[in-house]
């Protein structure tokens, strides 16, 4: 995994609650056997008319040329539903490095972190402030300091992340390396009757 | 010190705790299927590793399989490749596969319990959120992502932060025609689709104790629909009787010892939960959903909420958007509304008991001519039992179509889909936009309510039919 330290970017607002992983990536796109290329089907059914990728829905935010950036900002309970990691792959492949919301579903949160996409949980009030920003606004996320800042106003919030996960993100470590290095302890555990 | 059921199992499986981080949790059983495993196999192969404990992995093909003509090659090329990849991966890594054509094939959460693989006190994971189903046996069972599948392949462990604990006590007696699916839809409608996020739920109380194992599985299955990491029920005589004699259950020699261990699996009297919720079973009615998440449910004879009076803006917008997608009106009843499809299947309600319930209701009756009814047994074993009990005849005489085992129309991934704009009463677990096919409109309900609609062609209060 590539280390992730700071993000400074414009953002894409998706002011909807309960965005489930079936919306992030519909089931019919889960037939691949590799992790690549899911970005083009991100939010597929909200993004295109009649499943036709030559007909983008003009009012969907990913199709609006005035919005872009590495950060997705969404309403509460983002990523609920299916455990499909394809949702995290799709967000990452599309180019998002962080998702900001006031509430995340558990499995999604793990999946995102395991793919170097940072879930940033902010207060409801801060989320309202973010949604009120214009499309030129930029935000900064500092993983070491655990802060998210609206650049124009300096408004800032501190977000939670456990120390272990933070170390992983900052250094690009992943959990699998950790577990493989601990196989001896695991084998010893297996011998306990 | 008093311990909860969850704590007893968790503590026994922690290999080590990372300081200010998650725990390394040892996994007893790892179920895999074709959709969420290929990238995990690729991952360990890239690292030059073999699966660490292949004997603890069980595989099946369920999401992508057709439910007609399973003896023929899968027509959809991508689906076929995914299923073939699973076969190849299992062979390479020495993993037991109950694939198409195998008498044990079926939906992963149906076959684990019915084969006796799922047992009390275990830790169980699968790259599938409805792994919570197995918690009905008093196991810690939860869904994981593909990176975590890779972790289990590599080390038979996952890194997990200990969740908070919630207990839902359901006391009292269930009214007639109210079944376990109604209980869980009722709970989710009360605590919302995110109300248990961050928690592991134990279901307890007299109403739970009175349920069969299959009914308990339906409840634990949908724990994830309120955001919970998983759900569990303390094992009791019902559990032990269910397991005894099954294919992979402990044999005569180990039975007594296992039984003694299992009998210790309950929450001690003084154990503390982060939240407790009390529900009176006698207040529950047959339930149905009207929206696009499982929390948007009402009693079958109730009214869709009046959106203007919903105080929370976010929630109001949500429901307005859901009703738009569903083509339904605020403040109106659902009773009497025509439906075009009835789907009875999925890991929530495709076990033999569900199908017996349906058969008992439809026996000697005919489906309405405007509805298409699909019955999809959860496994080959369930299908065999349906046949042995002659339920298939009842279904065929009623005009229902019986398919072969798989996830089927629960998710729009295989050939079974609901057309855009049409309504389907479904015994599955998710009514998300497009879940049963792009534009499909799903009403979640119990097998009884689904069967009632099959007969009348409209949303029906089952209590009026018997
Ligand atoms: S039946 Fe539906 S919910 Fe269950 S495992 Fe299959 S797709 Fe998932």
XYZ file of C-alpha atoms and ligand atoms in Angstrom:
667
model
C 0.000 0.000 0.000
C 1.219 3.522 -0.719
C 1.655 5.611 2.415
C -1.031 8.250 2.934
C -0.061 11.305 4.986
C -1.922 14.408 3.867
C -4.699 15.222 1.466
C -5.367 18.687 0.141
C -8.061 18.789 -2.446
C -11.392 19.986 -3.680
C -14.219 17.564 -3.008
C -17.287 15.876 -4.423
C -20.474 16.306 -2.328
C -23.048 13.507 -2.131
C -25.603 14.772 0.395
C -27.479 11.480 0.720
C -27.878 9.252 3.764
C -27.604 5.460 3.903
C -25.583 5.143 0.713
C -25.297 1.351 0.559
C -22.615 -0.670 -1.176
C -25.151 -1.899 -3.743
C -25.296 1.740 -4.930
C -21.550 2.267 -4.742
C -21.043 -0.759 -6.983
C -24.072 -2.791 -8.138
C -23.865 -6.581 -7.875
C -23.716 -7.190 -11.599
C -20.223 -5.643 -11.667
C -18.810 -8.029 -9.098
C -17.878 -10.698 -11.582
C -14.273 -9.658 -12.023
C -11.497 -11.749 -10.525
C -9.032 -8.868 -10.176
C -9.171 -5.676 -8.135
C -8.790 -3.284 -11.032
C -11.110 -1.139 -13.102
C -14.067 -0.811 -10.722
C -13.937 3.000 -10.802
C -15.766 3.230 -14.085
C -18.793 1.583 -12.527
C -18.753 3.584 -9.297
C -22.341 4.665 -8.508
C -23.263 3.158 -11.854
C -27.056 3.352 -11.596
C -27.059 6.897 -10.243
C -24.509 7.937 -12.839
C -26.019 6.709 -16.109
C -29.457 6.510 -17.748
C -30.690 2.954 -18.286
C -27.333 1.410 -17.526
C -25.938 3.052 -20.673
C -22.534 4.613 -20.051
C -22.861 6.843 -23.084
C -25.779 8.572 -21.346
C -24.572 10.231 -18.157
C -27.301 11.618 -15.887
C -26.524 15.338 -15.958
C -27.668 16.056 -12.434
C -25.520 13.397 -10.751
C -22.517 14.943 -9.092
C -19.849 12.739 -10.699
C -21.078 13.999 -14.059
C -20.844 17.675 -13.153
C -17.650 19.193 -14.475
C -17.553 21.838 -11.750
C -17.020 19.235 -9.012
C -13.906 17.140 -8.634
C -11.280 16.135 -6.115
C -9.858 13.320 -4.063
C -12.419 13.564 -1.284
C -15.995 12.344 -1.299
C -18.331 13.903 1.246
C -21.484 11.916 1.964
C -24.463 11.834 4.322
C -24.585 9.595 7.362
C -24.388 5.792 7.396
C -22.189 5.620 4.328
C -21.265 2.123 3.090
C -24.020 0.116 4.761
C -25.154 -3.247 3.402
C -23.046 -5.836 1.652
C -19.462 -6.561 2.714
C -18.223 -6.271 -0.874
C -14.764 -4.740 -0.816
C -15.420 -3.887 -4.451
C -17.053 -0.725 -3.067
C -13.744 0.418 -1.604
C -11.914 -0.639 -4.775
C -14.334 1.381 -6.898
C -13.870 4.520 -4.791
C -10.112 4.091 -4.798
C -9.916 3.308 -8.500
C -12.021 6.377 -9.274
C -9.449 8.468 -7.462
C -10.876 9.084 -4.007
C -8.388 9.019 -1.139
C -10.842 9.865 1.604
C -14.564 9.691 2.319
C -16.013 12.116 4.845
C -19.309 11.392 6.597
C -20.891 11.718 10.019
C -21.346 7.928 10.290
C -19.838 4.887 8.566
C -20.933 1.281 8.406
C -18.448 -1.056 10.115
C -17.400 -3.428 7.366
C -17.010 -0.594 4.879
C -14.754 1.273 7.270
C -12.383 -1.701 7.509
C -12.492 -2.328 3.790
C -11.679 1.309 3.022
C -8.757 1.385 5.442
C -7.414 -1.860 4.033
C -7.256 -0.151 0.645
C -5.726 3.144 1.664
C -9.018 5.041 1.482
C -9.435 7.040 4.676
C -12.884 7.208 6.283
C -13.102 10.538 8.125
C -15.934 10.708 10.658
C -16.993 14.275 11.453
C -19.809 15.740 13.554
C -23.217 16.408 12.025
C -22.550 20.148 12.354
C -19.242 19.971 10.543
C -20.849 17.910 7.807
C -23.457 20.644 7.337
C -20.638 23.193 7.005
C -18.931 21.055 4.397
C -22.075 20.641 2.323
C -22.588 24.406 2.406
C -19.227 25.069 0.733
C -18.976 26.175 -2.866
C -17.425 23.956 -5.492
C -14.136 25.864 -5.501
C -13.512 25.245 -1.817
C -10.658 22.999 -0.743
C -10.184 20.943 2.360
C -7.089 19.577 4.041
C -6.803 16.307 5.877
C -3.748 15.622 8.004
C -3.570 12.000 9.065
C -0.775 12.390 11.562
C -2.530 15.261 13.323
C -5.951 13.657 12.712
C -7.444 16.937 11.527
C -9.776 17.959 8.758
C -9.786 21.656 7.872
C -11.814 23.872 5.579
C -9.010 25.895 4.014
C -10.950 29.105 3.378
C -12.332 29.513 6.905
C -9.882 27.536 8.966
C -12.794 25.615 10.526
C -11.305 22.383 11.833
C -12.258 19.139 13.471
C -10.265 16.292 14.914
C -11.205 12.791 13.797
C -10.632 9.393 15.396
C -8.402 6.655 14.084
C -6.749 3.967 16.142
C -3.016 4.222 16.625
C -2.316 0.953 14.866
C -4.301 1.886 11.751
C -2.745 5.305 11.683
C 0.742 3.809 11.700
C -0.298 1.496 8.866
C -1.619 4.358 6.732
C 1.297 6.703 7.350
C 3.799 3.996 6.481
C 1.872 2.047 3.893
C 1.928 -1.148 6.000
C -0.853 -3.622 5.684
C -2.509 -6.017 8.100
C -1.515 -9.076 6.133
C 2.193 -8.364 6.610
C 1.537 -7.988 10.298
C -0.291 -11.317 10.532
C 2.235 -13.217 8.441
C 5.003 -11.968 10.696
C 3.063 -13.331 13.642
C 2.516 -16.831 12.384
C 4.700 -18.263 15.136
C 2.455 -16.820 17.802
C -0.549 -18.138 15.903
C 0.903 -21.634 15.736
C 1.659 -21.518 19.434
C -1.937 -20.471 20.054
C -3.186 -23.425 18.013
C -1.315 -25.818 20.290
C -3.191 -24.633 23.374
C -5.761 -27.375 24.058
C -16.180 -11.978 36.834
C -19.490 -12.251 35.029
C -19.030 -12.657 31.298
C -21.308 -12.288 28.323
C -21.681 -15.048 25.761
C -19.723 -12.901 23.330
C -16.868 -12.347 25.786
C -16.567 -16.028 26.579
C -16.012 -16.887 22.922
C -13.960 -13.792 22.066
C -11.532 -14.221 24.959
C -10.859 -17.816 23.962
C -9.892 -16.760 20.444
C -7.631 -13.773 20.998
C -4.091 -14.717 19.990
C -2.763 -11.319 21.010
C -3.945 -7.771 21.499
C -2.087 -5.018 19.682
C -1.501 -2.051 21.974
C -3.953 0.742 21.132
C -5.066 -1.316 18.192
C -7.152 -4.334 17.249
C -6.815 -7.937 18.467
C -5.518 -10.846 16.455
C -8.574 -13.089 16.456
C -8.227 -16.778 15.613
C -10.838 -18.097 13.193
C -12.199 -21.633 13.518
C -14.157 -21.811 10.266
C -13.801 -19.801 7.113
C -16.505 -20.063 4.473
C -15.767 -18.764 0.988
C -17.733 -18.249 -2.222
C -16.863 -17.299 -5.782
C -17.452 -13.542 -5.625
C -15.299 -12.293 -2.774
C -12.476 -14.852 -2.866
C -10.613 -14.601 -6.225
C -8.711 -11.423 -5.377
C -7.778 -12.900 -2.002
C -6.322 -16.020 -3.638
C -4.423 -13.767 -6.076
C -3.143 -11.798 -3.122
C -1.610 -14.702 -1.242
C -0.217 -16.179 -4.441
C 1.533 -12.904 -5.204
C 3.179 -13.234 -1.839
C 4.204 -16.778 -2.682
C 2.034 -18.264 0.077
C -0.292 -21.245 0.342
C -3.502 -21.198 2.325
C -2.321 -21.610 5.927
C -5.094 -23.920 7.232
C -7.011 -25.279 4.241
C -8.864 -27.818 6.423
C -10.643 -24.958 8.130
C -11.944 -23.496 4.881
C -15.158 -24.606 3.174
C -16.174 -23.333 -0.257
C -19.354 -23.244 -2.289
C -20.648 -21.460 -5.389
C -23.882 -19.599 -4.788
C -24.077 -15.943 -5.858
C -23.389 -16.345 -9.514
C -24.925 -19.708 -10.301
C -27.988 -20.112 -12.482
C -30.997 -21.739 -10.824
C -32.107 -23.538 -13.959
C -30.206 -26.289 -15.774
C -27.328 -26.355 -13.362
C -25.948 -29.388 -15.163
C -25.153 -27.220 -18.205
C -22.187 -24.848 -18.436
C -22.983 -21.367 -17.072
C -24.037 -19.185 -19.986
C -22.854 -15.829 -18.718
C -19.160 -15.802 -19.448
C -18.023 -13.681 -16.529
C -20.067 -15.723 -14.062
C -18.667 -18.913 -15.495
C -15.104 -17.623 -15.218
C -15.639 -16.672 -11.614
C -17.035 -20.102 -10.732
C -14.236 -21.844 -12.663
C -11.686 -19.742 -10.874
C -13.093 -20.924 -7.542
C -12.793 -24.551 -8.632
C -9.211 -24.015 -9.702
C -8.264 -22.103 -6.561
C -9.784 -24.727 -4.282
C -7.954 -27.487 -6.102
C -4.656 -25.630 -5.934
C -5.017 -24.894 -2.249
C -6.594 -28.140 -1.138
C -9.892 -26.655 -0.040
C -13.117 -28.645 0.189
C -15.512 -27.274 -2.445
C -19.225 -27.957 -2.606
C -19.612 -26.612 -6.103
C -22.330 -27.010 -8.711
C -23.344 -30.619 -9.024
C -22.263 -31.491 -5.483
C -25.076 -32.718 -3.217
C -23.973 -30.216 -0.526
C -23.960 -27.137 -2.779
C -26.080 -24.182 -1.751
C -26.110 -20.727 -0.231
C -23.104 -20.558 2.046
C -25.160 -19.592 5.112
C -27.623 -22.385 4.543
C -25.114 -25.193 4.051
C -22.832 -24.398 7.012
C -25.550 -25.033 9.592
C -27.305 -27.854 7.778
C -24.067 -29.825 7.427
C -23.253 -29.382 11.100
C -20.120 -27.367 10.269
C -21.444 -24.374 12.204
C -21.189 -25.119 15.933
C -21.514 -23.246 19.230
C -18.481 -21.428 20.561
C -16.787 -21.075 17.185
C -15.440 -18.021 15.457
C -16.685 -18.016 11.868
C -16.034 -15.591 9.037
C -16.940 -15.331 5.362
C -16.541 -12.622 2.769
C -20.243 -11.967 3.029
C -22.143 -9.739 5.400
C -24.861 -12.291 6.200
C -22.318 -14.506 7.926
C -24.134 -13.225 11.005
C -26.603 -16.073 10.321
C -24.294 -18.600 11.991
C -24.521 -16.663 15.252
C -27.840 -18.422 15.839
C -25.776 -21.359 17.136
C -23.974 -19.284 19.754
C -20.953 -18.544 17.587
C -19.156 -15.279 16.853
C -19.796 -15.053 13.130
C -19.321 -11.990 10.987
C -18.792 -10.813 7.441
C -15.405 -9.606 6.233
C -13.998 -7.888 3.153
C -11.730 -9.519 0.607
C -8.517 -8.147 2.175
C -9.584 -9.867 5.362
C -10.340 -13.078 3.452
C -6.736 -12.852 2.317
C -5.632 -12.387 5.943
C -7.469 -15.530 7.001
C -5.980 -17.449 4.079
C -2.525 -16.269 5.130
C -2.809 -16.693 8.890
C -6.194 -18.133 9.938
C -6.666 -14.854 11.829
C -8.198 -11.419 11.331
C -7.448 -8.175 13.067
C -10.570 -7.049 14.879
C -11.441 -4.328 17.284
C -13.747 -5.636 19.962
C -17.244 -4.361 19.262
C -19.617 -2.944 21.840
C -22.346 -5.294 23.021
C -26.093 -4.919 22.731
C -28.704 -7.298 24.069
C -32.202 -7.369 22.664
C -34.625 -9.131 24.990
C -37.827 -10.323 23.415
C -40.231 -11.497 26.036
C -43.833 -12.582 25.763
C -45.575 -14.703 23.192
C -45.754 -14.145 19.459
C -49.252 -13.652 18.059
C -50.572 -16.101 15.486
C -49.140 -15.790 11.982
C -46.231 -13.706 13.232
C -42.937 -15.424 12.450
C -39.257 -14.746 13.064
C -38.877 -12.612 9.928
C -41.516 -10.294 11.355
C -39.577 -10.056 14.623
C -36.402 -8.939 12.924
C -38.143 -6.556 10.503
C -39.917 -5.077 13.511
C -36.665 -4.630 15.432
C -34.915 -2.979 12.482
C -37.868 -0.660 11.896
C -37.561 0.427 15.533
C -33.824 0.911 15.780
C -33.172 1.882 12.114
C -30.770 0.480 9.560
C -27.790 1.996 11.350
C -28.996 1.692 14.940
C -26.704 -1.176 15.895
C -23.582 -0.061 14.034
C -20.511 -0.781 16.131
C -22.332 -3.418 18.180
C -22.552 -7.155 18.328
C -26.087 -8.162 19.277
C -27.237 -10.994 21.509
C -30.916 -11.890 21.129
C -32.451 -13.269 24.283
C -35.765 -13.758 26.045
C -38.612 -16.225 26.084
C -39.779 -15.464 22.557
C -36.314 -16.258 21.188
C -36.018 -19.440 23.254
C -39.280 -20.671 21.796
C -38.010 -20.431 18.220
C -36.626 -23.260 16.105
C -33.030 -23.062 14.871
C -34.183 -22.077 11.412
C -36.251 -19.205 12.786
C -33.294 -18.104 14.909
C -31.087 -18.090 11.828
C -33.507 -15.731 10.080
C -33.154 -13.280 12.957
C -29.373 -13.432 13.247
C -29.112 -13.253 9.452
C -30.561 -9.754 9.336
C -28.504 -8.335 12.230
C -26.300 -6.673 9.649
C -29.344 -4.773 8.324
C -29.332 -2.645 11.458
C -25.611 -2.124 11.093
C -24.570 -4.716 13.699
C -21.293 -6.549 13.273
C -23.177 -9.745 14.001
C -25.931 -11.339 16.025
C -25.940 -14.335 18.318
C -28.191 -16.511 20.454
C -27.031 -18.652 23.367
C -27.182 -22.335 22.449
C -29.735 -24.514 24.238
C -31.394 -27.909 23.844
C -32.991 -26.761 20.584
C -29.508 -26.004 19.244
C -27.983 -29.273 20.419
C -30.836 -31.351 19.022
C -30.486 -29.614 15.655
C -26.757 -30.289 15.418
C -26.761 -33.879 16.602
C -26.266 -36.405 13.842
C -25.479 -33.930 11.083
C -22.720 -34.711 8.597
C -19.888 -32.812 10.295
C -21.295 -32.652 13.818
C -19.188 -34.143 16.608
C -19.569 -37.925 16.628
C -20.810 -40.104 19.482
C -17.363 -40.224 21.089
C -16.866 -36.472 21.381
C -20.503 -35.561 21.785
C -20.664 -35.527 25.584
C -17.502 -33.489 25.917
C -18.671 -30.974 23.297
C -22.051 -30.745 24.913
C -20.466 -29.913 28.261
C -18.447 -27.139 26.639
C -21.449 -25.777 24.779
C -23.568 -25.703 27.907
C -21.204 -23.074 29.362
C -22.044 -20.709 26.514
C -24.496 -18.175 27.889
C -24.289 -14.650 29.273
C -23.771 -14.838 33.030
C -26.570 -13.364 35.100
C -24.605 -10.277 36.127
C -22.896 -9.670 32.806
C -23.121 -6.134 31.476
C -24.091 -4.965 28.002
C -23.435 -1.502 26.601
C -27.112 -1.271 25.652
C -30.161 -3.399 26.394
C -33.390 -3.152 24.446
C -36.640 -4.780 25.551
C -39.338 -5.820 23.163
C -42.715 -7.327 23.838
C -43.388 -10.083 21.319
C -47.142 -9.755 21.629
C -46.981 -6.290 20.011
C -45.401 -7.544 16.809
C -47.557 -7.845 13.707
C -46.773 -9.256 10.278
C -44.323 -6.743 8.777
C -43.520 -5.389 5.338
C -41.086 -2.765 4.052
C -42.085 0.151 1.855
C -38.699 1.821 1.328
C -35.183 1.227 0.111
C -33.519 0.117 3.300
C -34.664 -2.670 5.622
C -35.407 -0.197 8.414
C -38.250 1.342 6.450
C -40.880 -1.163 7.495
C -44.437 -1.054 8.840
C -47.049 -3.475 10.113
C -48.775 -5.007 7.104
C -52.002 -3.143 7.914
C -50.198 0.099 8.716
C -49.704 3.276 6.729
C -46.577 4.552 5.004
C -45.328 7.484 7.137
C -46.549 10.941 6.237
C -43.329 12.541 5.051
C -44.329 16.149 5.912
C -44.418 15.329 9.599
C -40.969 13.716 9.838
C -38.956 16.159 11.943
C -35.427 15.155 10.958
C -34.574 16.698 7.600
C -32.129 14.026 6.527
C -34.594 11.263 7.319
C -37.436 13.091 5.574
C -35.376 13.510 2.406
C -34.398 9.857 2.594
C -37.944 8.633 2.800
C -39.125 10.974 0.053
C -36.373 9.657 -2.194
C -37.193 6.054 -1.244
C -40.898 6.535 -1.991
C -40.050 8.071 -5.345
C -37.959 5.055 -6.264
C -40.655 2.702 -4.996
C -43.462 4.574 -6.749
C -45.363 4.747 -3.441
C -47.252 7.546 -1.722
C -46.722 8.979 1.720
C -49.543 8.293 4.196
C -51.124 5.485 2.144
C -51.587 1.797 3.027
C -49.769 -1.003 1.237
C -52.589 -3.513 1.734
C -54.317 -4.318 -1.514
C -51.507 -3.066 -3.720
C -50.842 -5.360 -6.709
C -47.454 -7.059 -6.964
C -46.012 -8.743 -10.052
C -43.469 -11.039 -8.409
C -43.046 -13.157 -5.337
C -39.577 -14.412 -4.473
C -39.250 -17.028 -1.756
C -35.607 -17.798 -1.155
C -32.252 -16.340 0.016
C -30.151 -17.085 3.073
C -32.828 -15.411 5.193
C -35.773 -17.664 4.323
C -35.000 -20.622 2.074
C -34.734 -23.427 4.582
C -37.011 -26.402 4.724
C -39.091 -24.953 7.522
C -39.758 -21.786 5.499
C -40.867 -23.854 2.559
C -43.068 -26.054 4.749
C -44.753 -22.935 6.039
C -45.416 -21.745 2.522
C -46.630 -25.157 1.392
C -49.069 -25.431 4.287
C -50.639 -22.140 3.288
C -50.842 -22.694 -0.455
C -51.894 -26.340 -0.361
C -54.952 -26.702 -2.549
C -54.789 -23.065 -3.636
C -53.740 -21.399 -6.860
C -51.493 -18.433 -7.387
C -53.008 -15.275 -8.801
C -52.587 -15.153 -12.568
C -50.863 -11.765 -12.529
C -48.002 -12.839 -10.279
C -44.910 -14.796 -11.054
C -43.820 -16.863 -8.113
C -40.351 -18.234 -7.719
C -39.326 -20.644 -4.981
C -35.608 -21.150 -4.626
C -34.454 -23.677 -2.020
C -31.320 -22.560 -0.184
C -29.389 -25.738 -0.887
C -29.438 -29.032 -2.754
C -30.257 -30.719 0.540
C -33.265 -28.473 1.085
C -34.363 -29.174 -2.488
C -34.056 -32.896 -1.841
C -36.139 -32.593 1.284
C -38.791 -30.558 -0.539
C -39.069 -33.404 -2.962
C -39.091 -36.088 -0.282
C -41.943 -34.377 1.535
C -43.885 -33.822 -1.655
C -43.898 -30.050 -1.208
C -42.821 -29.632 -4.813
C -46.162 -31.057 -5.935
C -48.034 -28.526 -3.848
C -45.978 -25.695 -5.318
C -46.359 -26.877 -8.882
C -50.104 -27.328 -8.476
C -50.300 -23.790 -7.139
C -48.507 -22.546 -10.257
C -45.226 -21.694 -8.518
C -41.928 -22.202 -10.214
C -39.306 -24.168 -8.279
C -35.695 -23.426 -9.059
C -32.378 -24.976 -8.128
C -30.299 -23.810 -5.163
C -28.496 -20.472 -5.153
C -28.773 -16.837 -4.166
C -31.022 -16.267 -7.153
C -33.102 -13.064 -7.204
C -31.797 -11.937 -3.813
C -29.198 -9.920 -5.674
C -29.135 -8.857 -9.310
C -25.997 -10.751 -10.161
C -27.120 -14.037 -11.695
C -29.831 -14.555 -14.303
C -32.772 -14.204 -11.904
C -33.770 -10.563 -11.844
C -36.888 -8.498 -11.248
C -37.645 -6.144 -14.177
C -37.364 -2.384 -13.666
C -40.421 -0.728 -12.144
C -42.115 -3.982 -11.078
C -42.934 -4.932 -7.498
C -41.624 -8.034 -5.803
C -42.543 -9.305 -2.364
C -39.359 -10.971 -1.327
C -38.309 -13.107 1.631
C -34.733 -11.910 1.195
C -33.003 -9.301 3.323
C -32.332 -6.196 1.251
C -34.632 -3.774 -0.503
C -31.875 -1.427 -1.677
C -32.360 0.363 -4.988
C -31.545 -2.080 -7.767
C -30.791 -4.939 -5.392
C -32.999 -7.422 -7.255
C -32.165 -5.925 -10.648
C -31.818 -2.353 -11.929
C -35.037 -0.449 -11.154
C -36.657 -3.393 -9.320
C -38.931 -2.521 -6.377
C -38.612 -4.833 -3.403
C -41.004 -5.280 -0.475
C -39.412 -7.423 2.230
C -41.674 -9.744 4.176
C -41.953 -13.180 5.787
C -42.495 -16.352 3.759
C -46.108 -16.381 4.978
C -46.803 -12.844 3.803
C -45.045 -13.566 0.513
C -47.130 -16.710 -0.003
C -50.318 -14.810 0.800
C -49.500 -12.271 -1.906
C -48.776 -15.082 -4.344
C -52.323 -16.319 -3.874
C -54.122 -12.983 -3.943
C -51.832 -11.005 -6.259
C -51.859 -8.081 -3.847
C -50.242 -7.152 -0.536
C -52.313 -9.181 1.902
C -52.655 -9.511 5.644
C -51.995 -13.199 6.160
C -54.392 -13.213 9.110
C -57.249 -12.644 6.710
C -56.355 -15.689 4.680
C -56.441 -18.342 7.389
S -28.881 -15.135 -0.541
Fe -28.607 -12.967 -0.850
S -27.941 -12.130 1.060
Fe -27.718 -14.342 1.176
S -25.598 -14.740 0.609
Fe -26.810 -14.861 -1.253
S -26.780 -12.812 -2.118
Fe -26.079 -12.628 -0.017
